Amino acid sequence: MTAKPAVGTPARPGMTIPTFIFALYNENQKRGPGTERHWGLLDCNGKPVYGVDLTGELESNDDQLPMPQNNKPYQGKIWCVVASEVNPEQLVSALIYACSQGNGTCDALMPGKECYEPFSLLSHASYAFSSYWAKFRSLGANCYFNGLAVQTTEDPSRGSCKFPTVTL
């Protein structure tokens, strides 16, 4: 879909810009998260969801966008912990991966060490994820573990067990 004649953008006037519409209508019958159902330009009853002129007949208003109110990146400590509602079978392999990288990533989880108790898969995996991310982030590691981990600003440490952290 392109404009005729080619209108372009303020930075590239007169250029043809190919445009693709992913979904014309919202999908009110689609299962899943709410945002997955709201990618259409029109509601199920045909009313516009967004103020998009598909005819090209309306005057363009080149109003400047408002300045962002909070455009500062987060600065502080972040931990990598197990996400809610994960499959324990998948968690085991992720824990093994995080702990098998060497450099003492999971030394604190050994029997008698400060993070051995409580002896639970969730607790040990959270420590392992946070430790792995803190040690290997500078080499490109992330806090994802195939969707099993999330970042948090709440310190998961307890008692003498201090979780490694990433400071931004």
PDB file of C-alpha atoms in Angstrom:
ATOM      1  CA  MET A   1       0.000   0.000   0.000  1.00  0.00           C
ATOM      2  CA  THR A   2       1.541   3.316  -1.026  1.00  0.00           C
ATOM      3  CA  ALA A   3       0.298   6.870  -1.435  1.00  0.00           C
ATOM      4  CA  LYS A   4      -0.278   8.167  -4.961  1.00  0.00           C
ATOM      5  CA  PRO A   5       1.373  10.522  -5.645  1.00  0.00           C
ATOM      6  CA  ALA A   6       4.282   9.603  -3.382  1.00  0.00           C
ATOM      7  CA  VAL A   7       4.150  11.910  -0.374  1.00  0.00           C
ATOM      8  CA  GLY A   8       7.078  10.620   1.667  1.00  0.00           C
ATOM      9  CA  THR A   9       8.006  11.952   5.078  1.00  0.00           C
ATOM     10  CA  PRO A  10       9.363  15.299   6.245  1.00  0.00           C
ATOM     11  CA  ALA A  11      12.858  13.808   6.110  1.00  0.00           C
ATOM     12  CA  ARG A  12      12.292  12.120   2.721  1.00  0.00           C
ATOM     13  CA  PRO A  13       9.660  14.103   0.808  1.00  0.00           C
ATOM     14  CA  GLY A  14       8.358  12.596  -2.406  1.00  0.00           C
ATOM     15  CA  MET A  15       9.636   9.114  -1.568  1.00  0.00           C
ATOM     16  CA  THR A  16       7.467   6.039  -1.963  1.00  0.00           C
ATOM     17  CA  ILE A  17       7.173   4.299   1.395  1.00  0.00           C
ATOM     18  CA  PRO A  18       5.790   0.756   1.258  1.00  0.00           C
ATOM     19  CA  THR A  19       3.240   0.274   4.023  1.00  0.00           C
ATOM     20  CA  PHE A  20       1.761  -2.964   5.273  1.00  0.00           C
ATOM     21  CA  ILE A  21      -1.269  -3.332   7.529  1.00  0.00           C
ATOM     22  CA  PHE A  22      -0.913  -6.308   9.847  1.00  0.00           C
ATOM     23  CA  ALA A  23      -4.583  -6.446  10.791  1.00  0.00           C
ATOM     24  CA  LEU A  24      -7.472  -4.339   9.610  1.00  0.00           C
ATOM     25  CA  TYR A  25      -9.833  -5.487  12.371  1.00  0.00           C
ATOM     26  CA  ASN A  26      -9.264  -6.279  16.030  1.00  0.00           C
ATOM     27  CA  GLU A  27      -9.694  -9.975  16.724  1.00  0.00           C
ATOM     28  CA  ASN A  28     -12.308 -10.214  19.463  1.00  0.00           C
ATOM     29  CA  GLN A  29     -12.393 -14.017  19.263  1.00  0.00           C
ATOM     30  CA  LYS A  30      -8.658 -14.533  19.623  1.00  0.00           C
ATOM     31  CA  ARG A  31      -7.435 -16.131  22.820  1.00  0.00           C
ATOM     32  CA  GLY A  32      -4.386 -14.975  24.702  1.00  0.00           C
ATOM     33  CA  PRO A  33      -3.173 -11.747  26.264  1.00  0.00           C
ATOM     34  CA  GLY A  34      -5.316  -8.668  25.765  1.00  0.00           C
ATOM     35  CA  THR A  35      -2.820  -6.832  23.595  1.00  0.00           C
ATOM     36  CA  GLU A  36      -2.685  -9.720  21.124  1.00  0.00           C
ATOM     37  CA  ARG A  37      -6.323  -9.011  20.280  1.00  0.00           C
ATOM     38  CA  HIS A  38      -5.866  -5.287  19.656  1.00  0.00           C
ATOM     39  CA  TRP A  39      -3.588  -4.995  16.644  1.00  0.00           C
ATOM     40  CA  GLY A  40      -6.281  -3.955  14.181  1.00  0.00           C
ATOM     41  CA  LEU A  41      -7.006  -0.461  12.893  1.00  0.00           C
ATOM     42  CA  LEU A  42     -10.763  -0.967  13.221  1.00  0.00           C
ATOM     43  CA  ASP A  43     -12.843  -2.364  16.057  1.00  0.00           C
ATOM     44  CA  CYS A  44     -15.032  -5.410  15.392  1.00  0.00           C
ATOM     45  CA  ASN A  45     -17.992  -3.084  14.803  1.00  0.00           C
ATOM     46  CA  GLY A  46     -16.084  -1.097  12.165  1.00  0.00           C
ATOM     47  CA  LYS A  47     -15.292   1.966  14.303  1.00  0.00           C
ATOM     48  CA  PRO A  48     -11.702   3.241  14.117  1.00  0.00           C
ATOM     49  CA  VAL A  49      -9.462   2.254  17.017  1.00  0.00           C
ATOM     50  CA  TYR A  50      -6.787   4.813  16.139  1.00  0.00           C
ATOM     51  CA  GLY A  51      -6.991   8.179  14.418  1.00  0.00           C
ATOM     52  CA  VAL A  52      -5.388   6.974  11.180  1.00  0.00           C
ATOM     53  CA  ASP A  53      -6.532   8.539   7.910  1.00  0.00           C
ATOM     54  CA  LEU A  54      -6.509   5.792   5.291  1.00  0.00           C
ATOM     55  CA  THR A  55      -8.070   8.009   2.615  1.00  0.00           C
ATOM     56  CA  GLY A  56      -5.282  10.588   2.404  1.00  0.00           C
ATOM     57  CA  GLU A  57      -7.904  13.343   2.183  1.00  0.00           C
ATOM     58  CA  LEU A  58      -7.485  14.891   5.631  1.00  0.00           C
ATOM     59  CA  GLU A  59      -5.095  17.744   6.284  1.00  0.00           C
ATOM     60  CA  SER A  60      -1.867  16.679   7.906  1.00  0.00           C
ATOM     61  CA  ASN A  61      -1.169  18.209  11.266  1.00  0.00           C
ATOM     62  CA  ASP A  62       2.525  18.163  11.930  1.00  0.00           C
ATOM     63  CA  ASP A  63       2.184  18.872  15.635  1.00  0.00           C
ATOM     64  CA  GLN A  64       5.277  18.095  17.605  1.00  0.00           C
ATOM     65  CA  LEU A  65       5.015  15.175  19.978  1.00  0.00           C
ATOM     66  CA  PRO A  66       5.119  16.167  23.639  1.00  0.00           C
ATOM     67  CA  MET A  67       8.445  15.764  25.389  1.00  0.00           C
ATOM     68  CA  PRO A  68       8.654  12.590  27.479  1.00  0.00           C
ATOM     69  CA  GLN A  69       8.029  13.129  31.165  1.00  0.00           C
ATOM     70  CA  ASN A  70      10.345  10.388  32.412  1.00  0.00           C
ATOM     71  CA  ASN A  71      12.993   9.573  29.865  1.00  0.00           C
ATOM     72  CA  LYS A  72      15.724   8.576  32.296  1.00  0.00           C
ATOM     73  CA  PRO A  73      16.965   4.987  32.300  1.00  0.00           C
ATOM     74  CA  TYR A  74      16.721   3.063  35.553  1.00  0.00           C
ATOM     75  CA  GLN A  75      19.791   3.394  37.732  1.00  0.00           C
ATOM     76  CA  GLY A  76      20.251   0.930  40.540  1.00  0.00           C
ATOM     77  CA  LYS A  77      20.520  -2.751  41.311  1.00  0.00           C
ATOM     78  CA  ILE A  78      18.687  -5.463  39.371  1.00  0.00           C
ATOM     79  CA  TRP A  79      18.467  -9.181  40.112  1.00  0.00           C
ATOM     80  CA  CYS A  80      17.539 -12.051  37.815  1.00  0.00           C
ATOM     81  CA  VAL A  81      15.037 -14.475  39.376  1.00  0.00           C
ATOM     82  CA  VAL A  82      12.703 -17.282  38.338  1.00  0.00           C
ATOM     83  CA  ALA A  83       9.556 -16.025  36.587  1.00  0.00           C
ATOM     84  CA  SER A  84       6.164 -16.926  38.006  1.00  0.00           C
ATOM     85  CA  GLU A  85       4.382 -20.083  36.822  1.00  0.00           C
ATOM     86  CA  VAL A  86       7.299 -21.836  35.150  1.00  0.00           C
ATOM     87  CA  ASN A  87       7.577 -25.498  34.224  1.00  0.00           C
ATOM     88  CA  PRO A  88       9.796 -27.205  36.855  1.00  0.00           C
ATOM     89  CA  GLU A  89      11.147 -29.652  34.261  1.00  0.00           C
ATOM     90  CA  GLN A  90      12.468 -26.783  32.148  1.00  0.00           C
ATOM     91  CA  LEU A  91      13.798 -25.074  35.260  1.00  0.00           C
ATOM     92  CA  VAL A  92      16.084 -28.010  36.075  1.00  0.00           C
ATOM     93  CA  SER A  93      17.941 -27.788  32.755  1.00  0.00           C
ATOM     94  CA  ALA A  94      18.281 -23.994  33.071  1.00  0.00           C
ATOM     95  CA  LEU A  95      19.675 -24.372  36.608  1.00  0.00           C
ATOM     96  CA  ILE A  96      22.178 -26.971  35.403  1.00  0.00           C
ATOM     97  CA  TYR A  97      23.222 -24.678  32.548  1.00  0.00           C
ATOM     98  CA  ALA A  98      23.710 -21.654  34.836  1.00  0.00           C
ATOM     99  CA  CYS A  99      25.746 -23.662  37.343  1.00  0.00           C
ATOM    100  CA  SER A 100      27.890 -25.511  34.803  1.00  0.00           C
ATOM    101  CA  GLN A 101      29.601 -22.394  33.448  1.00  0.00           C
ATOM    102  CA  GLY A 102      32.376 -22.389  36.045  1.00  0.00           C
ATOM    103  CA  ASN A 103      33.779 -19.328  37.806  1.00  0.00           C
ATOM    104  CA  GLY A 104      32.056 -20.309  41.061  1.00  0.00           C
ATOM    105  CA  THR A 105      28.632 -19.266  39.781  1.00  0.00           C
ATOM    106  CA  CYS A 106      26.806 -21.618  42.150  1.00  0.00           C
ATOM    107  CA  ASP A 107      29.363 -22.194  44.921  1.00  0.00           C
ATOM    108  CA  ALA A 108      27.026 -20.576  47.485  1.00  0.00           C
ATOM    109  CA  LEU A 109      24.410 -23.290  46.755  1.00  0.00           C
ATOM    110  CA  MET A 110      26.631 -26.155  47.935  1.00  0.00           C
ATOM    111  CA  PRO A 111      25.622 -27.991  51.160  1.00  0.00           C
ATOM    112  CA  GLY A 112      26.698 -26.014  54.212  1.00  0.00           C
ATOM    113  CA  LYS A 113      27.131 -22.777  52.256  1.00  0.00           C
ATOM    114  CA  GLU A 114      25.146 -19.570  52.866  1.00  0.00           C
ATOM    115  CA  CYS A 115      22.513 -20.113  50.125  1.00  0.00           C
ATOM    116  CA  TYR A 116      21.949 -23.873  50.391  1.00  0.00           C
ATOM    117  CA  GLU A 117      18.852 -23.376  52.575  1.00  0.00           C
ATOM    118  CA  PRO A 118      16.027 -23.357  51.699  1.00  0.00           C
ATOM    119  CA  PHE A 119      16.729 -26.394  49.563  1.00  0.00           C
ATOM    120  CA  SER A 120      14.204 -25.787  46.780  1.00  0.00           C
ATOM    121  CA  LEU A 121      14.348 -25.712  43.020  1.00  0.00           C
ATOM    122  CA  LEU A 122      12.902 -22.174  42.824  1.00  0.00           C
ATOM    123  CA  SER A 123      15.270 -20.758  45.417  1.00  0.00           C
ATOM    124  CA  HIS A 124      18.373 -22.353  43.927  1.00  0.00           C
ATOM    125  CA  ALA A 125      17.399 -21.459  40.349  1.00  0.00           C
ATOM    126  CA  SER A 126      16.807 -17.814  41.298  1.00  0.00           C
ATOM    127  CA  TYR A 127      20.232 -17.611  42.920  1.00  0.00           C
ATOM    128  CA  ALA A 128      21.864 -19.371  39.952  1.00  0.00           C
ATOM    129  CA  PHE A 129      20.163 -17.071  37.421  1.00  0.00           C
ATOM    130  CA  SER A 130      21.186 -13.942  39.306  1.00  0.00           C
ATOM    131  CA  SER A 131      24.738 -15.183  39.813  1.00  0.00           C
ATOM    132  CA  TYR A 132      25.125 -16.243  36.176  1.00  0.00           C
ATOM    133  CA  TRP A 133      23.792 -12.912  34.890  1.00  0.00           C
ATOM    134  CA  ALA A 134      26.009 -10.888  37.238  1.00  0.00           C
ATOM    135  CA  LYS A 135      29.128 -12.837  36.210  1.00  0.00           C
ATOM    136  CA  PHE A 136      28.536 -13.056  32.464  1.00  0.00           C
ATOM    137  CA  ARG A 137      26.512  -9.933  31.582  1.00  0.00           C
ATOM    138  CA  SER A 138      29.646  -8.114  30.432  1.00  0.00           C
ATOM    139  CA  LEU A 139      30.182 -10.963  27.946  1.00  0.00           C
ATOM    140  CA  GLY A 140      26.674 -10.655  26.499  1.00  0.00           C
ATOM    141  CA  ALA A 141      24.658 -12.868  28.860  1.00  0.00           C
ATOM    142  CA  ASN A 142      21.075 -11.866  29.553  1.00  0.00           C
ATOM    143  CA  CYS A 143      18.401 -12.582  32.145  1.00  0.00           C
ATOM    144  CA  TYR A 144      16.095 -14.716  30.046  1.00  0.00           C
ATOM    145  CA  PHE A 145      16.835 -18.452  30.298  1.00  0.00           C
ATOM    146  CA  ASN A 146      14.268 -19.356  27.610  1.00  0.00           C
ATOM    147  CA  GLY A 147      11.559 -17.280  29.295  1.00  0.00           C
ATOM    148  CA  LEU A 148      12.100 -18.803  32.736  1.00  0.00           C
ATOM    149  CA  ALA A 149      13.673 -15.693  34.306  1.00  0.00           C
ATOM    150  CA  VAL A 150      12.704 -12.072  34.859  1.00  0.00           C
ATOM    151  CA  GLN A 151      14.510  -9.012  36.138  1.00  0.00           C
ATOM    152  CA  THR A 152      13.466  -7.490  39.447  1.00  0.00           C
ATOM    153  CA  THR A 153      14.437  -4.448  41.482  1.00  0.00           C
ATOM    154  CA  GLU A 154      13.415  -6.223  44.716  1.00  0.00           C
ATOM    155  CA  ASP A 155      16.378  -7.816  46.451  1.00  0.00           C
ATOM    156  CA  PRO A 156      15.679 -11.577  46.771  1.00  0.00           C
ATOM    157  CA  SER A 157      18.517 -12.011  49.296  1.00  0.00           C
ATOM    158  CA  ARG A 158      17.623 -13.531  52.654  1.00  0.00           C
ATOM    159  CA  GLY A 159      19.656 -13.740  55.821  1.00  0.00           C
ATOM    160  CA  SER A 160      23.307 -14.418  55.043  1.00  0.00           C
ATOM    161  CA  CYS A 161      22.480 -15.437  51.456  1.00  0.00           C
ATOM    162  CA  LYS A 162      23.243 -12.382  49.336  1.00  0.00           C
ATOM    163  CA  PHE A 163      22.185 -12.711  45.700  1.00  0.00           C
ATOM    164  CA  PRO A 164      24.660 -11.331  43.135  1.00  0.00           C
ATOM    165  CA  THR A 165      23.330  -8.280  41.355  1.00  0.00           C
ATOM    166  CA  VAL A 166      23.802  -6.186  38.244  1.00  0.00           C
ATOM    167  CA  THR A 167      24.109  -2.445  38.811  1.00  0.00           C
ATOM    168  CA  LEU A 168      22.929  -0.124  36.069  1.00  0.00           C
TER     169      LEU A 168
END
